[in-house]
Tab-separated table of C-alpha atoms and ligand atoms in Angstrom:
chain	number	residue	atom	x	y	z
A	1	MET	CA	-19.954	-2.666	4.728
A	2	SER	CA	-19.228	0.731	3.177
A	3	SER	CA	-22.440	2.646	2.649
A	4	THR	CA	-23.272	4.447	-0.563
A	5	THR	CA	-22.734	7.713	1.322
A	6	GLU	CA	-19.242	6.754	2.427
A	7	ILE	CA	-18.279	5.530	-1.025
A	8	ILE	CA	-19.538	8.630	-2.836
A	9	HIS	CA	-17.739	10.901	-0.377
A	10	SER	CA	-14.496	8.958	-0.561
A	11	VAL	CA	-14.148	10.548	-4.017
A	12	PRO	CA	-12.166	13.714	-3.206
A	13	VAL	CA	-13.002	17.254	-4.310
A	14	ASP	CA	-9.966	18.714	-6.113
A	15	PRO	CA	-8.237	20.948	-3.515
A	16	LEU	CA	-6.737	23.192	-6.211
A	17	THR	CA	-9.903	24.146	-8.133
A	18	GLY	CA	-12.889	22.709	-6.271
A	19	SER	CA	-13.694	20.424	-9.212
A	20	ILE	CA	-16.223	17.914	-7.880
A	21	ALA	CA	-14.979	15.294	-10.347
A	22	VAL	CA	-11.416	13.995	-9.996
A	23	PRO	CA	-9.303	15.751	-12.673
A	24	VAL	CA	-7.527	13.593	-15.271
A	25	TYR	CA	-3.834	14.487	-14.905
A	26	GLN	CA	-2.776	13.557	-18.421
A	27	THR	CA	0.935	14.201	-17.982
A	28	SER	CA	4.185	12.266	-18.038
A	29	THR	CA	6.240	14.489	-15.751
A	30	PHE	CA	5.920	17.151	-13.050
A	31	VAL	CA	7.919	20.406	-12.976
A	32	GLN	CA	10.229	20.632	-9.963
A	33	GLU	CA	10.956	23.784	-7.945
A	34	ALA	CA	14.573	22.739	-7.497
A	35	PRO	CA	16.259	19.387	-8.217
A	36	GLY	CA	14.464	16.829	-6.044
A	37	VAL	CA	11.981	19.402	-4.686
A	38	ASN	CA	8.448	18.665	-5.932
A	39	LYS	CA	4.807	18.594	-4.877
A	40	GLY	CA	4.792	14.835	-4.209
A	41	TYR	CA	4.992	13.726	-7.838
A	42	ASP	CA	8.029	13.550	-10.119
A	43	TYR	CA	7.284	11.064	-12.937
A	44	ALA	CA	3.943	9.517	-13.907
A	45	ARG	CA	5.004	5.861	-13.677
A	46	SER	CA	5.977	6.415	-10.035
A	47	GLY	CA	2.860	8.403	-9.189
A	48	ASN	CA	-0.043	10.297	-10.746
A	49	PRO	CA	-2.692	12.242	-8.798
A	50	THR	CA	-5.646	10.666	-10.687
A	51	ARG	CA	-4.254	7.194	-9.994
A	52	LYS	CA	-3.607	8.138	-6.352
A	53	ALA	CA	-7.256	9.196	-5.995
A	54	LEU	CA	-8.433	5.805	-7.330
A	55	GLU	CA	-5.971	3.913	-5.115
A	56	ASP	CA	-7.148	5.805	-2.018
A	57	ILE	CA	-10.827	5.164	-2.846
A	58	VAL	CA	-10.253	1.412	-3.312
A	59	THR	CA	-8.193	1.302	-0.085
A	60	LYS	CA	-11.270	2.607	1.777
A	61	LEU	CA	-13.633	0.342	-0.130
A	62	GLU	CA	-11.712	-2.794	0.910
A	63	GLY	CA	-10.643	-1.501	4.342
A	64	GLY	CA	-6.936	-1.895	3.516
A	65	HIS	CA	-3.680	-0.070	4.210
A	66	SER	CA	-3.014	0.895	0.562
A	67	ALA	CA	-4.029	-0.012	-2.978
A	68	TYR	CA	-2.141	0.005	-6.279
A	69	ALA	CA	-3.717	0.302	-9.731
A	70	PHE	CA	-2.469	-1.759	-12.675
A	71	ALA	CA	-3.160	-1.908	-16.404
A	72	THR	CA	-5.264	-5.098	-16.085
A	73	GLY	CA	-6.353	-7.616	-13.468
A	74	LEU	CA	-3.610	-9.936	-14.688
A	75	ALA	CA	-0.979	-7.227	-14.255
A	76	ALA	CA	-2.182	-6.952	-10.627
A	77	ILE	CA	-1.897	-10.740	-10.203
A	78	ASP	CA	1.576	-10.613	-11.775
A	79	ALA	CA	2.678	-7.914	-9.310
A	80	VAL	CA	1.723	-10.145	-6.365
A	81	ALA	CA	3.450	-13.189	-7.908
A	82	LYS	CA	6.625	-11.062	-8.149
A	83	LEU	CA	6.825	-11.136	-4.345
A	84	LEU	CA	8.168	-14.694	-4.746
A	85	SER	CA	11.679	-16.059	-5.341
A	86	THR	CA	12.928	-19.294	-6.892
A	87	GLY	CA	12.058	-22.261	-4.657
A	88	ASP	CA	8.939	-20.650	-3.204
A	89	GLU	CA	5.576	-22.408	-3.488
A	90	ILE	CA	1.976	-21.314	-4.045
A	91	ILE	CA	-1.105	-23.282	-3.023
A	92	ALA	CA	-3.912	-22.146	-5.316
A	93	VAL	CA	-7.598	-22.933	-5.710
A	94	ASP	CA	-8.026	-25.559	-8.451
A	95	ASP	CA	-10.756	-23.490	-10.133
A	96	ILE	CA	-8.444	-20.480	-10.469
A	97	TYR	CA	-9.090	-17.866	-13.186
A	98	GLY	CA	-7.674	-19.243	-16.454
A	99	GLY	CA	-5.362	-16.280	-17.007
A	100	ALA	CA	-3.815	-16.728	-13.554
A	101	PHE	CA	-3.352	-20.454	-14.288
A	102	ARG	CA	-1.584	-19.590	-17.568
A	103	LEU	CA	0.670	-17.022	-15.859
A	104	PHE	CA	1.626	-19.322	-12.981
A	105	THR	CA	2.145	-22.391	-15.166
A	106	HIS	CA	3.856	-20.909	-18.194
A	107	VAL	CA	5.779	-18.018	-16.650
A	108	TYR	CA	6.395	-18.565	-12.930
A	109	GLN	CA	6.859	-22.343	-12.948
A	110	LYS	CA	9.725	-21.815	-15.424
A	111	LEU	CA	11.349	-19.490	-12.905
A	112	GLY	CA	11.392	-22.259	-10.301
A	113	ILE	CA	8.177	-21.519	-8.440
A	114	LYS	CA	6.041	-24.526	-7.603
A	115	ILE	CA	2.250	-24.309	-7.709
A	116	HIS	CA	-0.115	-26.822	-6.106
A	117	TYR	CA	-3.747	-26.648	-7.220
A	118	VAL	CA	-6.165	-27.910	-4.580
A	119	ASP	CA	-9.894	-27.921	-3.875
A	120	THR	CA	-9.976	-25.172	-1.230
A	121	THR	CA	-13.723	-25.565	-0.596
A	122	ASP	CA	-12.466	-28.048	2.005
A	123	ALA	CA	-9.778	-26.008	3.809
A	124	GLY	CA	-8.240	-29.221	5.155
A	125	ASN	CA	-6.958	-30.030	1.652
A	126	ILE	CA	-4.582	-27.062	1.924
A	127	LEU	CA	-2.799	-28.615	4.924
A	128	ASP	CA	-1.664	-31.553	2.756
A	129	TYR	CA	0.534	-29.204	0.710
A	130	VAL	CA	1.786	-26.669	3.282
A	131	ASN	CA	5.541	-26.737	3.896
A	132	SER	CA	8.275	-24.265	4.835
A	133	ASN	CA	8.474	-23.039	1.199
A	134	THR	CA	4.774	-22.140	1.021
A	135	LYS	CA	4.661	-18.365	0.572
A	136	LEU	CA	1.205	-17.709	-0.870
A	137	ILE	CA	-2.217	-19.314	-0.485
A	138	TRP	CA	-4.278	-18.047	-3.404
A	139	ILE	CA	-8.053	-18.320	-3.493
A	140	GLU	CA	-11.063	-17.042	-5.395
A	141	THR	CA	-14.478	-17.258	-3.804
A	142	PRO	CA	-16.943	-17.541	-5.494
A	143	THR	CA	-15.030	-19.256	-8.328
A	144	ASN	CA	-15.607	-19.108	-12.053
A	145	PRO	CA	-17.852	-20.507	-13.521
A	146	THR	CA	-19.322	-22.942	-10.955
A	147	LEU	CA	-19.457	-20.481	-8.036
A	148	LYS	CA	-17.670	-22.648	-5.480
A	149	ILE	CA	-17.204	-21.076	-2.050
A	150	SER	CA	-14.164	-21.315	0.225
A	151	ASP	CA	-14.107	-20.210	3.875
A	152	ILE	CA	-11.818	-17.153	3.939
A	153	GLN	CA	-11.576	-16.956	7.742
A	154	GLN	CA	-10.650	-20.607	8.120
A	155	ILE	CA	-8.043	-20.427	5.337
A	156	ALA	CA	-6.643	-17.200	6.842
A	157	HIS	CA	-5.959	-19.152	10.070
A	158	ILE	CA	-4.126	-21.830	8.103
A	159	ALA	CA	-2.104	-19.157	6.256
A	160	LYS	CA	-1.162	-17.411	9.495
A	161	SER	CA	-0.044	-20.593	11.227
A	162	SER	CA	2.015	-21.552	8.127
A	163	ASN	CA	3.708	-18.139	7.753
A	164	ALA	CA	2.156	-17.788	4.300
A	165	LEU	CA	0.207	-14.848	2.918
A	166	LEU	CA	-3.439	-15.290	1.963
A	167	VAL	CA	-4.331	-13.690	-1.376
A	168	VAL	CA	-8.016	-13.385	-2.274
A	169	ASP	CA	-9.075	-12.520	-5.813
A	170	ASN	CA	-12.258	-10.647	-4.896
A	171	THR	CA	-13.342	-9.910	-8.467
A	172	PHE	CA	-16.498	-12.062	-8.479
A	173	ALA	CA	-17.841	-10.918	-5.109
A	174	SER	CA	-16.830	-7.237	-5.392
A	175	PRO	CA	-16.147	-5.256	-2.198
A	176	ILE	CA	-19.884	-4.704	-1.800
A	177	CYS	CA	-20.504	-8.406	-1.096
A	178	GLN	CA	-17.253	-9.370	0.600
A	179	LYS	CA	-14.274	-7.769	2.355
A	180	PRO	CA	-11.512	-10.389	2.583
A	181	LEU	CA	-9.073	-8.216	4.594
A	182	SER	CA	-11.582	-8.024	7.447
A	183	LEU	CA	-11.719	-11.850	7.367
A	184	GLY	CA	-7.931	-12.227	7.716
A	185	ALA	CA	-6.610	-12.034	4.135
A	186	ASP	CA	-3.296	-10.226	3.520
A	187	LEU	CA	-3.783	-9.140	-0.092
A	188	VAL	CA	-6.864	-8.569	-2.235
A	189	ILE	CA	-6.878	-8.531	-6.018
A	190	HIS	CA	-9.456	-7.088	-8.368
A	191	SER	CA	-9.973	-7.224	-12.042
A	192	ALA	CA	-11.523	-3.723	-12.059
A	193	THR	CA	-12.598	-4.601	-15.593
A	194	LYS	CA	-15.615	-6.246	-13.915
A	195	TYR	CA	-17.626	-4.753	-11.006
A	196	LEU	CA	-15.398	-1.809	-9.998
A	197	GLY	CA	-15.482	-0.312	-13.504
A	198	GLY	CA	-18.926	-1.775	-13.979
A	199	HIS	CA	-19.643	-0.580	-17.515
A	200	SER	CA	-17.660	-2.986	-19.749
A	201	ASP	CA	-15.654	-0.062	-21.099
A	202	LEU	CA	-12.121	-0.643	-19.794
A	203	VAL	CA	-9.590	-3.156	-18.464
A	204	ALA	CA	-7.895	-2.469	-15.133
A	205	GLY	CA	-6.587	-4.194	-12.014
A	206	LEU	CA	-5.933	-3.431	-8.352
A	207	VAL	CA	-3.944	-4.894	-5.488
A	208	VAL	CA	-5.038	-3.933	-1.972
A	209	THR	CA	-2.621	-4.555	0.894
A	210	LYS	CA	-3.240	-5.165	4.560
A	211	ASN	CA	-0.174	-3.492	6.089
A	212	GLU	CA	2.707	-1.107	5.513
A	213	ALA	CA	5.341	-3.792	4.826
A	214	LEU	CA	3.284	-5.324	1.994
A	215	SER	CA	2.361	-1.874	0.683
A	216	GLU	CA	6.038	-0.930	0.318
A	217	LYS	CA	6.766	-4.151	-1.574
A	218	ILE	CA	3.846	-3.838	-4.015
A	219	LYS	CA	4.555	-0.134	-4.526
A	220	PHE	CA	8.169	-0.997	-5.379
A	221	ILE	CA	7.055	-3.689	-7.871
A	222	GLN	CA	4.474	-1.326	-9.428
A	223	ASN	CA	7.181	1.248	-10.131
A	224	ALA	CA	9.910	-1.265	-10.998
A	225	SER	CA	7.814	-3.248	-13.499
A	226	GLY	CA	5.736	-0.296	-14.632
A	227	GLY	CA	2.396	-1.969	-15.431
A	228	ILE	CA	0.389	1.012	-14.170
A	229	LEU	CA	-3.134	2.117	-15.075
A	230	GLY	CA	-3.294	5.319	-17.135
A	231	PRO	CA	-5.039	8.435	-15.741
A	232	TRP	CA	-8.032	8.334	-18.065
A	233	ASP	CA	-8.873	4.747	-17.113
A	234	CYS	CA	-8.351	5.636	-13.427
A	235	PHE	CA	-10.963	8.367	-13.878
A	236	LEU	CA	-13.396	5.896	-15.455
A	237	VAL	CA	-12.944	3.353	-12.648
A	238	ILE	CA	-13.587	6.107	-10.060
A	239	ARG	CA	-16.734	7.085	-11.963
A	240	GLY	CA	-17.818	3.432	-11.930
A	241	ILE	CA	-17.187	3.059	-8.201
A	242	GLU	CA	-19.510	5.979	-7.417
A	243	THR	CA	-22.497	3.779	-8.329
A	244	ILE	CA	-21.150	0.375	-7.293
A	245	THR	CA	-23.479	-0.071	-4.302
A	246	LEU	CA	-26.629	0.493	-6.362
A	247	ARG	CA	-25.429	-1.636	-9.245
A	248	VAL	CA	-24.222	-4.616	-7.230
A	249	GLN	CA	-27.256	-4.716	-4.923
A	250	LYS	CA	-29.538	-4.782	-7.949
A	251	GLN	CA	-27.364	-7.370	-9.725
A	252	CYS	CA	-27.437	-9.639	-6.643
A	253	GLU	CA	-31.234	-9.388	-6.298
A	254	THR	CA	-31.657	-10.159	-9.985
A	255	ALA	CA	-29.229	-13.089	-9.921
A	256	LEU	CA	-31.162	-14.649	-7.019
A	257	ALA	CA	-34.479	-14.237	-8.850
A	258	VAL	CA	-32.998	-15.735	-12.029
A	259	ALA	CA	-31.441	-18.636	-10.059
A	260	LYS	CA	-34.820	-19.422	-8.461
A	261	PHE	CA	-36.518	-19.332	-11.856
A	262	LEU	CA	-33.917	-21.679	-13.377
A	263	GLN	CA	-34.158	-24.073	-10.433
A	264	THR	CA	-37.804	-24.762	-11.255
A	265	HIS	CA	-37.339	-25.080	-15.031
A	266	PRO	CA	-37.785	-28.662	-16.369
A	267	ALA	CA	-34.953	-28.348	-18.939
A	268	VAL	CA	-32.384	-27.366	-16.294
A	269	ASP	CA	-30.128	-29.858	-14.560
A	270	LYS	CA	-28.005	-27.977	-11.977
A	271	VAL	CA	-28.038	-24.319	-10.954
A	272	HIS	CA	-24.852	-22.961	-9.390
A	273	TYR	CA	-25.517	-19.904	-7.197
A	274	PRO	CA	-24.277	-19.421	-3.616
A	275	GLY	CA	-27.532	-17.659	-2.700
A	276	LEU	CA	-29.570	-20.862	-3.113
A	277	SER	CA	-30.015	-22.885	0.078
A	278	THR	CA	-29.199	-25.983	-2.022
A	279	HIS	CA	-25.648	-24.683	-2.707
A	280	LYS	CA	-23.064	-26.843	-0.919
A	281	ASN	CA	-21.468	-23.933	0.968
A	282	HIS	CA	-24.473	-21.606	1.174
A	283	GLN	CA	-23.958	-21.090	4.918
A	284	ILE	CA	-20.336	-19.975	4.499
A	285	ALA	CA	-21.321	-17.634	1.662
A	286	ALA	CA	-24.124	-16.188	3.796
A	287	LYS	CA	-21.670	-15.520	6.620
A	288	GLN	CA	-18.764	-14.024	4.687
A	289	GLN	CA	-20.720	-12.239	1.926
A	290	ASN	CA	-23.063	-10.279	4.192
A	291	GLY	CA	-26.120	-11.891	2.627
A	292	LEU	CA	-25.244	-10.657	-0.880
A	293	PHE	CA	-24.364	-13.516	-3.193
A	294	GLY	CA	-23.116	-11.793	-6.345
A	295	GLY	CA	-24.434	-11.141	-9.843
A	296	VAL	CA	-23.018	-14.218	-11.584
A	297	LEU	CA	-24.608	-17.679	-11.773
A	298	SER	CA	-24.375	-20.718	-14.017
A	299	PHE	CA	-26.532	-23.689	-14.951
A	300	SER	CA	-26.390	-26.870	-16.994
A	301	LEU	CA	-29.074	-28.466	-19.179
A	302	LYS	CA	-30.665	-31.866	-18.481
A	303	GLN	CA	-29.731	-32.782	-22.031
A	304	ASP	CA	-25.987	-32.125	-21.704
A	305	GLU	CA	-25.318	-31.253	-25.328
A	306	SER	CA	-22.949	-28.554	-26.445
A	307	GLU	CA	-25.073	-27.714	-29.497
A	308	LEU	CA	-28.200	-27.063	-27.414
A	309	ALA	CA	-26.278	-24.718	-25.116
A	310	GLU	CA	-24.776	-23.036	-28.161
A	311	ASN	CA	-28.265	-22.429	-29.547
A	312	PHE	CA	-29.441	-21.156	-26.161
A	313	VAL	CA	-26.669	-18.584	-25.657
A	314	SER	CA	-27.012	-17.371	-29.247
A	315	CYS	CA	-30.737	-16.598	-29.155
A	316	CYS	CA	-31.129	-14.323	-26.102
A	317	SER	CA	-31.805	-10.653	-26.772
A	318	TYR	CA	-30.943	-8.966	-23.469
A	319	PHE	CA	-28.195	-11.388	-22.431
A	320	GLN	CA	-25.426	-10.463	-24.875
A	321	LEU	CA	-23.134	-13.285	-25.955
A	322	ALA	CA	-19.723	-12.256	-24.594
A	323	GLU	CA	-16.983	-13.145	-22.135
A	324	SER	CA	-16.465	-10.988	-19.019
A	325	LEU	CA	-18.930	-10.004	-16.311
A	326	GLY	CA	-19.920	-7.305	-13.853
A	327	GLY	CA	-21.172	-4.665	-16.299
A	328	VAL	CA	-24.535	-2.903	-16.419
A	329	LYS	CA	-25.574	-4.988	-19.443
A	330	SER	CA	-26.284	-8.686	-18.878
A	331	LEU	CA	-23.919	-11.144	-20.529
A	332	ILE	CA	-24.203	-14.832	-21.323
A	333	CYS	CA	-21.483	-17.329	-22.259
A	334	GLN	CA	-20.803	-21.012	-22.773
A	335	PRO	CA	-17.583	-21.626	-20.783
A	336	SER	CA	-16.729	-24.942	-22.521
A	337	LYS	CA	-16.525	-23.147	-25.880
A	338	MET	CA	-15.372	-19.729	-24.681
A	339	THR	CA	-13.615	-18.960	-21.367
A	340	HIS	CA	-12.626	-22.600	-20.702
A	341	ALA	CA	-12.069	-23.801	-24.281
A	342	SER	CA	-8.342	-24.361	-23.636
A	343	VAL	CA	-8.963	-26.638	-20.613
A	344	PRO	CA	-8.816	-30.359	-21.594
A	345	ARG	CA	-12.368	-31.812	-21.654
A	346	LYS	CA	-11.694	-34.417	-18.957
A	347	LYS	CA	-10.267	-31.846	-16.544
A	348	ARG	CA	-13.108	-29.480	-17.416
A	349	LEU	CA	-15.774	-32.105	-16.648
A	350	GLU	CA	-14.052	-32.975	-13.354
A	351	SER	CA	-14.369	-29.362	-12.220
A	352	GLY	CA	-18.097	-29.355	-13.097
A	353	VAL	CA	-17.868	-27.432	-16.369
A	354	GLN	CA	-20.146	-29.578	-18.485
A	355	ASP	CA	-20.574	-29.085	-22.244
A	356	SER	CA	-23.992	-27.515	-21.663
A	357	LEU	CA	-22.948	-25.238	-18.788
A	358	ILE	CA	-24.127	-21.668	-19.357
A	359	ARG	CA	-22.845	-18.723	-17.328
A	360	LEU	CA	-24.884	-15.569	-16.778
A	361	SER	CA	-23.698	-12.185	-15.552
A	362	CYS	CA	-26.756	-10.184	-14.536
A	363	GLY	CA	-26.725	-6.506	-15.429
A	364	ILE	CA	-29.086	-3.843	-14.113
A	365	GLU	CA	-32.050	-4.585	-16.404
A	366	GLU	CA	-35.321	-5.587	-14.715
A	367	ALA	CA	-35.229	-9.175	-13.475
A	368	ARG	CA	-38.583	-9.982	-15.114
A	369	ASP	CA	-37.308	-8.892	-18.534
A	370	LEU	CA	-34.252	-11.106	-18.155
A	371	ILE	CA	-36.390	-14.062	-17.106
A	372	VAL	CA	-38.640	-13.598	-20.169
A	373	ASP	CA	-35.472	-13.520	-22.290
A	374	LEU	CA	-34.428	-16.896	-20.817
A	375	GLU	CA	-37.961	-18.341	-21.194
A	376	ASN	CA	-37.828	-17.429	-24.884
A	377	ALA	CA	-34.447	-19.124	-25.250
A	378	PHE	CA	-35.813	-22.298	-23.606
A	379	SER	CA	-38.751	-22.304	-26.083
A	380	THR	CA	-36.393	-21.838	-29.011
A	381	ILE	CA	-34.200	-24.801	-28.063
A	382	GLU	CA	-37.314	-26.884	-27.309
A	383	ASN	CA	-38.459	-26.271	-30.923
A	384	LYS	CA	-34.962	-27.071	-32.233
A	385	LYS	CA	-35.057	-30.374	-30.329
A	386	GLU	CA	-38.352	-31.286	-32.042
A	387	VAL	CA	-36.862	-30.487	-35.454
A	388	LEU	CA	-33.818	-32.613	-34.624
A	389	VAL	CA	-35.987	-35.623	-33.692
B	401	LIG	C1	-11.251	-11.166	-15.433
B	401	LIG	C2	-10.596	-11.750	-14.253
B	401	LIG	C3	-9.224	-11.605	-14.017
B	401	LIG	C4	-8.296	-10.939	-15.025
B	401	LIG	O1	-8.563	-9.599	-15.178
B	401	LIG	P1	-8.239	-8.787	-16.535
B	401	LIG	O2	-8.659	-7.409	-16.175
B	401	LIG	O3	-9.022	-9.418	-17.631
B	401	LIG	O4	-6.760	-8.916	-16.752
B	401	LIG	C5	-8.700	-12.129	-12.853
B	401	LIG	N1	-9.466	-12.786	-11.967
B	401	LIG	C6	-10.779	-12.959	-12.162
B	401	LIG	C7	-11.576	-13.704	-11.145
B	401	LIG	C8	-11.391	-12.452	-13.304
B	401	LIG	O5	-12.704	-12.646	-13.499
């Protein structure tokens, strides 16, 4: 795992001026000494020094060959999907991020790419769909919002023996908890909007590649399609990364404390958190996440009523009611009415997203303050229940 020291010192000092912060090169073009003779940059879509600094830092953070920064996490996902041609197939985790599902289903399927959604928590399920057209195996672990865990190493073996590439969306774990390339993945994706940025103040995405051949392809797509991240946002992501170790360690500790509190609460039905020994794939998470289980967890209420959950998420004071995750401020949401509102109810229930499921993203507040906030919310809905009766 990269140490705080390594991460901080992967941020370069500007060789031109000695500036300890990476300068924001807010420019569209670079003056040439003679036609075709330049200092490594000619046009800002093809390359920008601030973006290059971010890409190099994330390459080190994930232990990759190269990284490429995009305007959003979805633009990063789109760049990887563009590796495919008509007739190719993807095997993807059935709990995939909703935006990726929308992109695959409504854009890439139309172009003749077939997508099979399978429960990858049992790697054997993947084998049922592998054929000579399978080009990508696409997983998220932990998944959103029920924190299911898939075994990266085992799936990497399947990918290798099937001549497919393994793509891991590492947004939920962050590179502090999990390094998929070291476990055999070929490509890593981040929505830097979440833990890399870490302050809920931007949207950004990254693709990290394992080798030179993949790097050349993604670099080509980045320039050809042009969905790059602007220099100012690159600067902000770099600034976020400088404190990522401290933030994520704290967020993981807090999430575990909150999960343990919820597990003992009489109004709670299920708690989903890979750090609990009761989680189905706790052992795999412990192995591949270096003992850090992430800052996101979810839980359902014994009384599985949408209205109760709605009351709960609306009456917290530190947990702000909002989509997204990974920032310094704690967030709370009700997936069935927010992030997963467009998923048909039956399909939603099958994947464990009950009406009363509540997702928490722990920030860097003190765990005890967050627990008091939740205790207060439980009392409020308890009173509401009495009024209802
Ligand atoms: C948020 C998210 C994305 C999409 O990222 P944007 O920056 O919102 O485009 C992709 N994957 C996961 C797991 C996410 O949480």
